[in-house]
Backbone as XML, in Angstrom:
<?xml version="1.0"?>
<chain id="A" units="angstrom">
  <residue number="1" name="MET">
    <atom name="N" x="-9.789" y="-4.710" z="-19.589"/>
    <atom name="CA" x="-8.376" y="-3.936" z="-19.591"/>
    <atom name="C" x="-6.583" y="-4.461" z="-19.901"/>
  </residue>
  <residue number="2" name="VAL">
    <atom name="N" x="-5.872" y="-4.663" z="-20.508"/>
    <atom name="CA" x="-4.810" y="-5.620" z="-20.868"/>
    <atom name="C" x="-3.695" y="-4.786" z="-19.435"/>
  </residue>
  <residue number="3" name="SER">
    <atom name="N" x="-3.194" y="-5.429" z="-19.285"/>
    <atom name="CA" x="-1.819" y="-5.224" z="-18.300"/>
    <atom name="C" x="-0.999" y="-3.602" z="-18.853"/>
  </residue>
  <residue number="4" name="SER">
    <atom name="N" x="-0.449" y="-3.702" z="-20.450"/>
    <atom name="CA" x="-0.175" y="-2.551" z="-20.498"/>
    <atom name="C" x="-0.664" y="-1.090" z="-20.763"/>
  </residue>
  <residue number="5" name="GLU">
    <atom name="N" x="-2.367" y="-1.307" z="-20.279"/>
    <atom name="CA" x="-3.088" y="0.140" z="-20.443"/>
    <atom name="C" x="-3.131" y="0.239" z="-18.784"/>
  </residue>
  <residue number="6" name="CYS">
    <atom name="N" x="-3.308" y="1.620" z="-19.121"/>
    <atom name="CA" x="-3.027" y="2.581" z="-17.658"/>
    <atom name="C" x="-4.406" y="2.783" z="-17.343"/>
  </residue>
  <residue number="7" name="LEU">
    <atom name="N" x="-4.836" y="2.828" z="-15.859"/>
    <atom name="CA" x="-6.010" y="2.939" z="-15.455"/>
    <atom name="C" x="-6.336" y="4.695" z="-15.292"/>
  </residue>
  <residue number="8" name="TRP">
    <atom name="N" x="-5.007" y="5.267" z="-15.239"/>
    <atom name="CA" x="-5.120" y="6.694" z="-14.911"/>
    <atom name="C" x="-4.220" y="6.890" z="-16.047"/>
  </residue>
  <residue number="9" name="LEU">
    <atom name="N" x="-4.443" y="8.286" z="-16.324"/>
    <atom name="CA" x="-2.974" y="8.533" z="-17.128"/>
    <atom name="C" x="-2.782" y="10.090" z="-17.243"/>
  </residue>
  <residue number="10" name="GLY">
    <atom name="N" x="-1.385" y="9.799" z="-17.182"/>
    <atom name="CA" x="-0.805" y="10.947" z="-16.752"/>
    <atom name="C" x="-1.310" y="12.155" z="-17.393"/>
  </residue>
  <residue number="11" name="ARG">
    <atom name="N" x="-0.832" y="13.465" z="-17.079"/>
    <atom name="CA" x="-1.391" y="14.936" z="-17.239"/>
    <atom name="C" x="-0.379" y="15.054" z="-18.667"/>
  </residue>
  <residue number="12" name="PHE">
    <atom name="N" x="0.762" y="14.865" z="-18.692"/>
    <atom name="CA" x="1.201" y="14.671" z="-20.301"/>
    <atom name="C" x="1.541" y="13.550" z="-21.147"/>
  </residue>
  <residue number="13" name="HIS">
    <atom name="N" x="1.062" y="14.131" z="-22.736"/>
    <atom name="CA" x="0.971" y="12.976" z="-23.321"/>
    <atom name="C" x="2.191" y="12.073" z="-23.620"/>
  </residue>
  <residue number="14" name="LYS">
    <atom name="N" x="3.486" y="12.754" z="-23.492"/>
    <atom name="CA" x="4.147" y="11.675" z="-23.328"/>
    <atom name="C" x="4.614" y="10.531" z="-22.324"/>
  </residue>
  <residue number="15" name="CYS">
    <atom name="N" x="3.854" y="10.669" z="-21.508"/>
    <atom name="CA" x="3.974" y="10.288" z="-20.068"/>
    <atom name="C" x="2.701" y="9.225" z="-20.016"/>
  </residue>
  <residue number="16" name="LEU">
    <atom name="N" x="2.857" y="8.182" z="-20.063"/>
    <atom name="CA" x="1.244" y="7.758" z="-20.011"/>
    <atom name="C" x="1.037" y="7.258" z="-18.757"/>
  </residue>
  <residue number="17" name="HIS">
    <atom name="N" x="1.906" y="6.747" z="-18.262"/>
    <atom name="CA" x="1.550" y="6.478" z="-16.568"/>
    <atom name="C" x="1.752" y="8.028" z="-15.489"/>
  </residue>
  <residue number="18" name="ILE">
    <atom name="N" x="0.486" y="7.879" z="-14.850"/>
    <atom name="CA" x="0.085" y="8.306" z="-13.724"/>
    <atom name="C" x="1.630" y="8.226" z="-12.830"/>
  </residue>
  <residue number="19" name="SER">
    <atom name="N" x="2.084" y="9.997" z="-12.248"/>
    <atom name="CA" x="3.407" y="10.017" z="-11.284"/>
    <atom name="C" x="2.268" y="9.784" z="-9.829"/>
  </residue>
  <residue number="20" name="ALA">
    <atom name="N" x="3.264" y="9.327" z="-9.351"/>
    <atom name="CA" x="2.962" y="8.979" z="-7.292"/>
    <atom name="C" x="2.601" y="10.568" z="-6.792"/>
  </residue>
  <residue number="21" name="ARG">
    <atom name="N" x="3.259" y="11.929" z="-7.337"/>
    <atom name="CA" x="2.537" y="12.934" z="-6.813"/>
    <atom name="C" x="1.248" y="13.624" z="-7.706"/>
  </residue>
  <residue number="22" name="GLN">
    <atom name="N" x="0.752" y="13.078" z="-8.874"/>
    <atom name="CA" x="-0.533" y="13.293" z="-9.315"/>
    <atom name="C" x="-1.208" y="12.402" z="-8.948"/>
  </residue>
  <residue number="23" name="HIS">
    <atom name="N" x="-1.051" y="10.552" z="-8.336"/>
    <atom name="CA" x="-1.614" y="9.936" z="-7.367"/>
    <atom name="C" x="-2.365" y="10.640" z="-6.226"/>
  </residue>
  <residue number="24" name="ALA">
    <atom name="N" x="-1.205" y="11.308" z="-5.546"/>
    <atom name="CA" x="-1.719" y="11.980" z="-4.691"/>
    <atom name="C" x="-2.376" y="13.029" z="-4.352"/>
  </residue>
  <residue number="25" name="ARG">
    <atom name="N" x="-2.191" y="14.092" z="-5.481"/>
    <atom name="CA" x="-3.308" y="15.000" z="-5.844"/>
    <atom name="C" x="-4.547" y="14.290" z="-6.137"/>
  </residue>
  <residue number="26" name="ASN">
    <atom name="N" x="-4.880" y="13.531" z="-6.687"/>
    <atom name="CA" x="-6.030" y="12.949" z="-7.191"/>
    <atom name="C" x="-6.555" y="12.350" z="-5.507"/>
  </residue>
  <residue number="27" name="VAL">
    <atom name="N" x="-6.284" y="11.660" z="-5.189"/>
    <atom name="CA" x="-6.550" y="11.370" z="-3.393"/>
    <atom name="C" x="-7.200" y="12.410" z="-2.833"/>
  </residue>
  <residue number="28" name="ARG">
    <atom name="N" x="-6.082" y="13.185" z="-2.853"/>
    <atom name="CA" x="-6.358" y="14.563" z="-1.970"/>
    <atom name="C" x="-7.872" y="15.208" z="-2.253"/>
  </residue>
  <residue number="29" name="GLY">
    <atom name="N" x="-8.110" y="15.067" z="-3.565"/>
    <atom name="CA" x="-9.371" y="15.666" z="-4.259"/>
    <atom name="C" x="-10.558" y="14.690" z="-4.094"/>
  </residue>
  <residue number="30" name="TRP">
    <atom name="N" x="-10.580" y="13.595" z="-4.021"/>
    <atom name="CA" x="-11.783" y="12.479" z="-3.676"/>
    <atom name="C" x="-11.634" y="12.734" z="-2.657"/>
  </residue>
  <residue number="31" name="VAL">
    <atom name="N" x="-10.982" y="12.660" z="-1.819"/>
    <atom name="CA" x="-10.878" y="12.814" z="-0.153"/>
    <atom name="C" x="-11.866" y="14.069" z="0.216"/>
  </residue>
  <residue number="32" name="THR">
    <atom name="N" x="-11.161" y="15.015" z="0.123"/>
    <atom name="CA" x="-12.383" y="16.529" z="-0.307"/>
    <atom name="C" x="-13.175" y="16.596" z="-0.373"/>
  </residue>
  <residue number="33" name="SER">
    <atom name="N" x="-13.226" y="15.948" z="-1.447"/>
    <atom name="CA" x="-14.659" y="15.899" z="-2.064"/>
    <atom name="C" x="-15.935" y="15.004" z="-1.363"/>
  </residue>
  <residue number="34" name="ILE">
    <atom name="N" x="-15.660" y="14.478" z="-0.428"/>
    <atom name="CA" x="-16.616" y="13.954" z="0.309"/>
    <atom name="C" x="-16.618" y="14.559" z="1.863"/>
  </residue>
  <residue number="35" name="GLY">
    <atom name="N" x="-16.284" y="15.584" z="1.885"/>
    <atom name="CA" x="-16.187" y="15.790" z="3.500"/>
    <atom name="C" x="-14.940" y="15.852" z="4.086"/>
  </residue>
  <residue number="36" name="LEU">
    <atom name="N" x="-14.700" y="14.909" z="4.079"/>
    <atom name="CA" x="-13.143" y="14.801" z="4.752"/>
    <atom name="C" x="-11.983" y="15.222" z="5.015"/>
  </residue>
  <residue number="37" name="GLU">
    <atom name="N" x="-11.125" y="15.335" z="6.006"/>
    <atom name="CA" x="-9.892" y="16.200" z="6.137"/>
    <atom name="C" x="-9.162" y="14.559" z="5.545"/>
  </residue>
  <residue number="38" name="ALA">
    <atom name="N" x="-8.064" y="16.158" z="4.034"/>
    <atom name="CA" x="-7.075" y="15.239" z="3.858"/>
    <atom name="C" x="-6.354" y="15.122" z="3.935"/>
  </residue>
  <residue number="39" name="SER">
    <atom name="N" x="-5.790" y="15.675" z="5.038"/>
    <atom name="CA" x="-4.582" y="15.617" z="5.628"/>
    <atom name="C" x="-4.558" y="14.195" z="6.777"/>
  </residue>
  <residue number="40" name="ALA">
    <atom name="N" x="-4.910" y="13.594" z="6.992"/>
    <atom name="CA" x="-5.778" y="12.165" z="6.883"/>
    <atom name="C" x="-6.145" y="11.593" z="6.358"/>
  </residue>
  <residue number="41" name="TYR">
    <atom name="N" x="-5.972" y="11.524" z="5.335"/>
    <atom name="CA" x="-5.805" y="10.250" z="3.692"/>
    <atom name="C" x="-4.441" y="10.587" z="3.057"/>
  </residue>
  <residue number="42" name="GLY">
    <atom name="N" x="-3.342" y="9.783" z="3.189"/>
    <atom name="CA" x="-2.902" y="10.127" z="2.534"/>
    <atom name="C" x="-2.625" y="8.195" z="1.679"/>
  </residue>
  <residue number="43" name="THR">
    <atom name="N" x="-1.913" y="8.359" z="0.775"/>
    <atom name="CA" x="-1.924" y="7.097" z="-0.492"/>
    <atom name="C" x="-0.754" y="6.271" z="0.710"/>
  </residue>
  <residue number="44" name="HIS">
    <atom name="N" x="0.054" y="6.414" z="1.384"/>
    <atom name="CA" x="0.881" y="5.838" z="2.193"/>
    <atom name="C" x="-0.502" y="5.171" z="2.989"/>
  </residue>
  <residue number="45" name="ALA">
    <atom name="N" x="-0.894" y="5.530" z="4.044"/>
    <atom name="CA" x="-1.601" y="5.347" z="5.017"/>
    <atom name="C" x="-2.597" y="4.270" z="4.922"/>
  </residue>
  <residue number="46" name="MET">
    <atom name="N" x="-2.961" y="4.607" z="3.556"/>
    <atom name="CA" x="-4.263" y="4.071" z="2.620"/>
    <atom name="C" x="-3.419" y="2.535" z="2.351"/>
  </residue>
  <residue number="47" name="GLY">
    <atom name="N" x="-2.043" y="2.504" z="1.955"/>
    <atom name="CA" x="-1.569" y="1.458" z="1.222"/>
    <atom name="C" x="-1.743" y="0.329" z="2.709"/>
  </residue>
  <residue number="48" name="ARG">
    <atom name="N" x="-0.728" y="1.248" z="3.635"/>
    <atom name="CA" x="-0.173" y="0.610" z="5.182"/>
    <atom name="C" x="-1.735" y="-0.631" z="5.878"/>
  </residue>
  <residue number="49" name="THR">
    <atom name="N" x="-2.967" y="0.445" z="5.636"/>
    <atom name="CA" x="-4.389" y="-0.418" z="6.117"/>
    <atom name="C" x="-4.340" y="-1.357" z="5.179"/>
  </residue>
  <residue number="50" name="LYS">
    <atom name="N" x="-4.052" y="-1.371" z="4.180"/>
    <atom name="CA" x="-4.818" y="-2.620" z="3.684"/>
    <atom name="C" x="-3.770" y="-3.735" z="3.919"/>
  </residue>
  <residue number="51" name="VAL">
    <atom name="N" x="-2.889" y="-3.666" z="3.965"/>
    <atom name="CA" x="-1.598" y="-4.942" z="4.295"/>
    <atom name="C" x="-1.956" y="-4.924" z="5.960"/>
  </residue>
  <residue number="52" name="THR">
    <atom name="N" x="-2.377" y="-4.183" z="6.237"/>
    <atom name="CA" x="-2.662" y="-4.663" z="7.743"/>
    <atom name="C" x="-4.136" y="-5.203" z="8.037"/>
  </residue>
  <residue number="53" name="GLN">
    <atom name="N" x="-5.108" y="-5.162" z="7.433"/>
    <atom name="CA" x="-5.663" y="-6.036" z="7.061"/>
    <atom name="C" x="-5.552" y="-7.332" z="6.822"/>
  </residue>
  <residue number="54" name="ILE">
    <atom name="N" x="-4.872" y="-7.118" z="5.952"/>
    <atom name="CA" x="-4.621" y="-8.883" z="5.461"/>
    <atom name="C" x="-4.508" y="-9.560" z="5.850"/>
  </residue>
  <residue number="55" name="TYR">
    <atom name="N" x="-3.262" y="-8.934" z="7.138"/>
    <atom name="CA" x="-1.940" y="-9.619" z="8.039"/>
    <atom name="C" x="-2.990" y="-10.157" z="9.562"/>
  </residue>
  <residue number="56" name="LYS">
    <atom name="N" x="-3.993" y="-9.203" z="9.661"/>
    <atom name="CA" x="-5.348" y="-9.152" z="10.721"/>
    <atom name="C" x="-6.038" y="-10.374" z="10.290"/>
  </residue>
  <residue number="57" name="LYS">
    <atom name="N" x="-6.708" y="-10.359" z="8.562"/>
    <atom name="CA" x="-7.039" y="-11.232" z="8.295"/>
    <atom name="C" x="-6.641" y="-12.828" z="7.943"/>
  </residue>
  <residue number="58" name="THR">
    <atom name="N" x="-5.527" y="-12.878" z="7.778"/>
    <atom name="CA" x="-4.886" y="-14.149" z="7.346"/>
    <atom name="C" x="-4.147" y="-14.374" z="8.351"/>
  </residue>
  <residue number="59" name="GLY">
    <atom name="N" x="-3.336" y="-14.151" z="8.707"/>
    <atom name="CA" x="-1.936" y="-13.918" z="9.573"/>
    <atom name="C" x="-0.970" y="-14.167" z="8.819"/>
  </residue>
  <residue number="60" name="ASN">
    <atom name="N" x="-1.018" y="-14.112" z="7.596"/>
    <atom name="CA" x="0.017" y="-14.241" z="6.497"/>
    <atom name="C" x="1.195" y="-13.362" z="6.808"/>
  </residue>
  <residue number="61" name="LEU">
    <atom name="N" x="2.197" y="-13.444" z="7.349"/>
    <atom name="CA" x="2.806" y="-12.111" z="6.935"/>
    <atom name="C" x="4.150" y="-12.334" z="6.121"/>
  </residue>
  <residue number="62" name="SER">
    <atom name="N" x="3.904" y="-13.698" z="5.359"/>
    <atom name="CA" x="4.616" y="-13.550" z="4.071"/>
    <atom name="C" x="4.077" y="-13.110" z="3.086"/>
  </residue>
  <residue number="63" name="ALA">
    <atom name="N" x="2.885" y="-12.668" z="2.623"/>
    <atom name="CA" x="2.401" y="-12.224" z="2.038"/>
    <atom name="C" x="1.974" y="-10.449" z="1.859"/>
  </residue>
  <residue number="64" name="VAL">
    <atom name="N" x="2.411" y="-10.042" z="3.341"/>
    <atom name="CA" x="1.818" y="-8.870" z="3.353"/>
    <atom name="C" x="3.787" y="-8.712" z="3.548"/>
  </residue>
  <residue number="65" name="GLN">
    <atom name="N" x="4.491" y="-9.142" z="3.628"/>
    <atom name="CA" x="5.849" y="-8.934" z="3.146"/>
    <atom name="C" x="6.176" y="-8.280" z="1.701"/>
  </residue>
  <residue number="66" name="LEU">
    <atom name="N" x="5.878" y="-9.111" z="1.230"/>
    <atom name="CA" x="5.329" y="-9.280" z="-1.259"/>
    <atom name="C" x="4.786" y="-8.098" z="-0.859"/>
  </residue>
  <residue number="67" name="LEU">
    <atom name="N" x="3.233" y="-8.011" z="-0.625"/>
    <atom name="CA" x="2.798" y="-6.959" z="-1.164"/>
    <atom name="C" x="3.254" y="-5.728" z="-0.755"/>
  </residue>
  <residue number="68" name="SER">
    <atom name="N" x="4.363" y="-5.498" z="0.158"/>
    <atom name="CA" x="4.611" y="-4.120" z="0.871"/>
    <atom name="C" x="6.022" y="-4.305" z="0.453"/>
  </residue>
  <residue number="69" name="GLY">
    <atom name="N" x="6.477" y="-4.970" z="-0.359"/>
    <atom name="CA" x="7.924" y="-4.505" z="-1.174"/>
    <atom name="C" x="9.236" y="-5.062" z="0.093"/>
  </residue>
  <residue number="70" name="HIS">
    <atom name="N" x="8.590" y="-5.261" z="1.788"/>
    <atom name="CA" x="9.841" y="-5.323" z="2.515"/>
    <atom name="C" x="11.021" y="-6.473" z="1.735"/>
  </residue>
  <residue number="71" name="THR">
    <atom name="N" x="12.263" y="-6.621" z="1.854"/>
    <atom name="CA" x="12.763" y="-7.603" z="1.990"/>
    <atom name="C" x="13.385" y="-9.128" z="2.811"/>
  </residue>
  <residue number="72" name="LYS">
    <atom name="N" x="12.658" y="-7.783" z="4.000"/>
    <atom name="CA" x="12.903" y="-8.773" z="5.761"/>
    <atom name="C" x="11.759" y="-9.081" z="6.412"/>
  </residue>
  <residue number="73" name="THR">
    <atom name="N" x="11.663" y="-10.183" z="7.177"/>
    <atom name="CA" x="10.252" y="-9.999" z="7.912"/>
    <atom name="C" x="10.575" y="-9.670" z="9.047"/>
  </residue>
  <residue number="74" name="SER">
    <atom name="N" x="11.269" y="-8.609" z="9.851"/>
    <atom name="CA" x="11.446" y="-8.555" z="10.805"/>
    <atom name="C" x="11.484" y="-6.870" z="9.986"/>
  </residue>
  <residue number="75" name="GLY">
    <atom name="N" x="11.190" y="-6.904" z="8.885"/>
    <atom name="CA" x="11.056" y="-5.016" z="8.884"/>
    <atom name="C" x="9.090" y="-5.062" z="8.770"/>
  </residue>
  <residue number="76" name="THR">
    <atom name="N" x="8.743" y="-6.279" z="8.110"/>
    <atom name="CA" x="7.580" y="-6.082" z="8.292"/>
    <atom name="C" x="6.780" y="-6.283" z="9.086"/>
  </residue>
  <residue number="77" name="ALA">
    <atom name="N" x="7.192" y="-6.561" z="9.876"/>
    <atom name="CA" x="6.819" y="-6.824" z="11.506"/>
    <atom name="C" x="6.707" y="-5.924" z="11.995"/>
  </residue>
  <residue number="78" name="ARG">
    <atom name="N" x="7.791" y="-4.671" z="11.628"/>
    <atom name="CA" x="7.890" y="-3.839" z="12.722"/>
    <atom name="C" x="6.826" y="-2.381" z="11.675"/>
  </residue>
  <residue number="79" name="TYR">
    <atom name="N" x="6.737" y="-2.315" z="10.576"/>
    <atom name="CA" x="5.737" y="-1.887" z="9.538"/>
    <atom name="C" x="4.661" y="-2.208" z="10.502"/>
  </residue>
  <residue number="80" name="LEU">
    <atom name="N" x="4.486" y="-3.276" z="11.008"/>
    <atom name="CA" x="2.932" y="-3.759" z="11.115"/>
    <atom name="C" x="2.535" y="-3.631" z="12.379"/>
  </residue>
  <residue number="81" name="SER">
    <atom name="N" x="4.027" y="-3.611" z="13.309"/>
    <atom name="CA" x="4.014" y="-3.004" z="14.944"/>
    <atom name="C" x="3.485" y="-4.420" z="15.445"/>
  </residue>
  <residue number="82" name="VAL">
    <atom name="N" x="4.058" y="-5.888" z="14.445"/>
    <atom name="CA" x="3.823" y="-7.161" z="15.226"/>
    <atom name="C" x="4.916" y="-7.597" z="16.164"/>
  </residue>
  <residue number="83" name="GLU">
    <atom name="N" x="5.054" y="-7.449" z="17.209"/>
    <atom name="CA" x="5.580" y="-8.288" z="17.829"/>
    <atom name="C" x="6.830" y="-9.425" z="16.533"/>
  </residue>
  <residue number="84" name="LEU">
    <atom name="N" x="8.377" y="-9.336" z="16.929"/>
    <atom name="CA" x="9.096" y="-9.845" z="16.486"/>
    <atom name="C" x="8.952" y="-11.347" z="16.691"/>
  </residue>
  <residue number="85" name="GLU">
    <atom name="N" x="8.637" y="-11.611" z="17.906"/>
    <atom name="CA" x="8.523" y="-13.248" z="18.031"/>
    <atom name="C" x="7.279" y="-13.953" z="17.280"/>
  </residue>
  <residue number="86" name="VAL">
    <atom name="N" x="6.188" y="-13.047" z="17.206"/>
    <atom name="CA" x="5.108" y="-13.059" z="16.850"/>
    <atom name="C" x="5.399" y="-13.550" z="15.436"/>
  </residue>
  <residue number="87" name="ALA">
    <atom name="N" x="5.600" y="-12.490" z="14.758"/>
    <atom name="CA" x="6.034" y="-12.451" z="13.232"/>
    <atom name="C" x="6.701" y="-13.830" z="12.857"/>
  </residue>
  <residue number="88" name="LEU">
    <atom name="N" x="8.089" y="-13.545" z="13.308"/>
    <atom name="CA" x="8.874" y="-14.930" z="12.519"/>
    <atom name="C" x="8.129" y="-15.990" z="13.004"/>
  </residue>
  <residue number="89" name="ALA">
    <atom name="N" x="7.104" y="-16.332" z="13.781"/>
    <atom name="CA" x="7.041" y="-17.565" z="14.450"/>
    <atom name="C" x="5.576" y="-17.904" z="13.194"/>
  </residue>
  <residue number="90" name="ILE">
    <atom name="N" x="5.061" y="-16.851" z="12.881"/>
    <atom name="CA" x="4.080" y="-17.306" z="12.087"/>
    <atom name="C" x="4.475" y="-17.113" z="10.730"/>
  </residue>
  <residue number="91" name="ALA">
    <atom name="N" x="6.036" y="-16.585" z="9.915"/>
    <atom name="CA" x="6.471" y="-16.449" z="8.953"/>
    <atom name="C" x="7.187" y="-18.252" z="9.064"/>
  </residue>
  <residue number="92" name="GLU">
    <atom name="N" x="8.063" y="-18.900" z="10.385"/>
    <atom name="CA" x="8.193" y="-19.951" z="10.420"/>
    <atom name="C" x="7.288" y="-21.255" z="9.950"/>
  </residue>
  <residue number="93" name="ALA">
    <atom name="N" x="5.776" y="-21.083" z="10.183"/>
    <atom name="CA" x="5.189" y="-22.001" z="9.904"/>
    <atom name="C" x="4.625" y="-21.955" z="8.681"/>
  </residue>
  <residue number="94" name="ILE">
    <atom name="N" x="5.049" y="-21.068" z="7.980"/>
    <atom name="CA" x="4.132" y="-20.831" z="6.285"/>
    <atom name="C" x="5.515" y="-21.339" z="5.823"/>
  </residue>
  <residue number="95" name="GLU">
    <atom name="N" x="5.659" y="-22.558" z="4.629"/>
    <atom name="CA" x="6.222" y="-23.266" z="3.983"/>
    <atom name="C" x="6.417" y="-22.759" z="2.795"/>
  </residue>
  <residue number="96" name="ILE">
    <atom name="N" x="7.697" y="-21.886" z="2.178"/>
    <atom name="CA" x="7.600" y="-21.561" z="0.922"/>
    <atom name="C" x="8.276" y="-22.130" z="0.349"/>
  </residue>
</chain>
């Protein structure tokens, strides 16, 4: 697969990419199909889980900031519920 190809196609031929709404429908369907409660699994929660696990395993707040699209380290720290002092210490230890 090349970067210009879509993993999932949109519902309309004019729209080649999948919309955020359609992705949410897909996730709901997948979760329901394996017998889990769909309201407990959303696309945002799954993305947050991923970056939280990356932070816990690496301590790399800068990577999490980049992956989550936050512009400030303090916003990323709040997003992860990390103490600001700890987050800033980690960020200062990483040279960019």
